[in-house]
Amino acid sequence: MMTSDVDNDGGWRWLKSTRQLQQSSFGVDYIMLTGDKLSEYLVHNGFALVAELIEAFQEVQWKNWANNRGSLNRDAMAGELIDTAHFLANIAVAIGMDDEEWERLYREKQERNRVRQSLKTGYDAKSTKCPGCRRELDKPGAMVLVRSERSRMMVRCSYCDQSLGMVGGSEIYWQAGVFVPGVTSAMLFISEQADG
Ligand SMILES: [Zn+2]
């Protein structure tokens, strides 16, 4: 069977498996987990998460008044971080997140950090300026959506028609050298083309 189900290759998924475990072993009923019940669940898991995080940091000697400062019980800390992740996953699943959303948001964050850092250092070639006309792309109306012959929605420069990226789902896949943080395809106008 050709589906995109990640389980087909036996792949373990963090939030999916968490959801299954919470349902089958802890009897969590996600349908009923709303309102006050949800708040209580989130707070309990949040408190447990913080407690585990503190346990994790007991494995590194962080006290600057201690003689053995900097000593690290690496494997024990790794185990505590897993405990932390367990509660973090519970919280994420309880508010309806799945692995796809987690990875998408996480990767967007990483990309924002990467770009922010590269803008700071000037090291990276990625830019919020159009490679064609050098105009700033993070201004309203600077970019438009155009439907390609193959019915893909393309992002183009409003001024010089330079191709800037492609829309896939709710994401924009920027061309090499281009990245405009915080812009989604929903924010862009569709440019009507005569050739249809
Ligand atoms: Zn341009």
PDB file of N, CA and C and ligand atoms in Angstrom, residues 130 132-135 137 157 159-162, ligand 1:
ATOM      1  N   CYS A 130      15.050  41.377  -3.257  1.00  0.00           N
ATOM      2  CA  CYS A 130      14.855  40.663  -4.515  1.00  0.00           C
ATOM      3  C   CYS A 130      16.197  40.500  -5.224  1.00  0.00           C
ATOM      4  N   GLY A 132      16.615  40.076  -8.244  1.00  0.00           N
ATOM      5  CA  GLY A 132      16.541  40.727  -9.551  1.00  0.00           C
ATOM      6  C   GLY A 132      16.724  42.229  -9.486  1.00  0.00           C
ATOM      7  N   CYS A 133      15.957  42.883  -8.590  1.00  0.00           N
ATOM      8  CA  CYS A 133      15.963  44.352  -8.595  1.00  0.00           C
ATOM      9  C   CYS A 133      16.434  44.949  -7.272  1.00  0.00           C
ATOM     10  N   ARG A 134      16.774  44.085  -6.320  1.00  0.00           N
ATOM     11  CA  ARG A 134      17.298  44.510  -5.012  1.00  0.00           C
ATOM     12  C   ARG A 134      16.290  45.284  -4.173  1.00  0.00           C
ATOM     13  N   ARG A 135      15.025  45.270  -4.557  1.00  0.00           N
ATOM     14  CA  ARG A 135      14.030  45.947  -3.719  1.00  0.00           C
ATOM     15  C   ARG A 135      13.734  45.097  -2.485  1.00  0.00           C
ATOM     16  N   LEU A 137      11.768  42.998  -0.002  1.00  0.00           N
ATOM     17  CA  LEU A 137      10.608  42.134  -0.208  1.00  0.00           C
ATOM     18  C   LEU A 137       9.708  42.046   1.019  1.00  0.00           C
ATOM     19  N   CYS A 157       8.402  38.671  -7.684  1.00  0.00           N
ATOM     20  CA  CYS A 157       8.606  40.078  -7.351  1.00  0.00           C
ATOM     21  C   CYS A 157       7.585  40.913  -8.109  1.00  0.00           C
ATOM     22  N   TYR A 159       7.795  43.979  -8.841  1.00  0.00           N
ATOM     23  CA  TYR A 159       8.433  45.001  -9.674  1.00  0.00           C
ATOM     24  C   TYR A 159       9.083  44.403 -10.916  1.00  0.00           C
ATOM     25  N   CYS A 160       9.887  43.359 -10.719  1.00  0.00           N
ATOM     26  CA  CYS A 160      10.684  42.856 -11.840  1.00  0.00           C
ATOM     27  C   CYS A 160      10.287  41.440 -12.254  1.00  0.00           C
ATOM     28  N   ASP A 161       9.282  40.858 -11.593  1.00  0.00           N
ATOM     29  CA  ASP A 161       8.788  39.531 -11.951  1.00  0.00           C
ATOM     30  C   ASP A 161       9.767  38.400 -11.649  1.00  0.00           C
ATOM     31  N   GLN A 162      10.824  38.707 -10.940  1.00  0.00           N
ATOM     32  CA  GLN A 162      11.792  37.683 -10.519  1.00  0.00           C
ATOM     33  C   GLN A 162      11.081  36.593  -9.716  1.00  0.00           C
TER      34      GLN A 162
HETATM   35 ZN    ZN B   1      12.482  42.385  -8.142  1.00  0.00          ZN
END
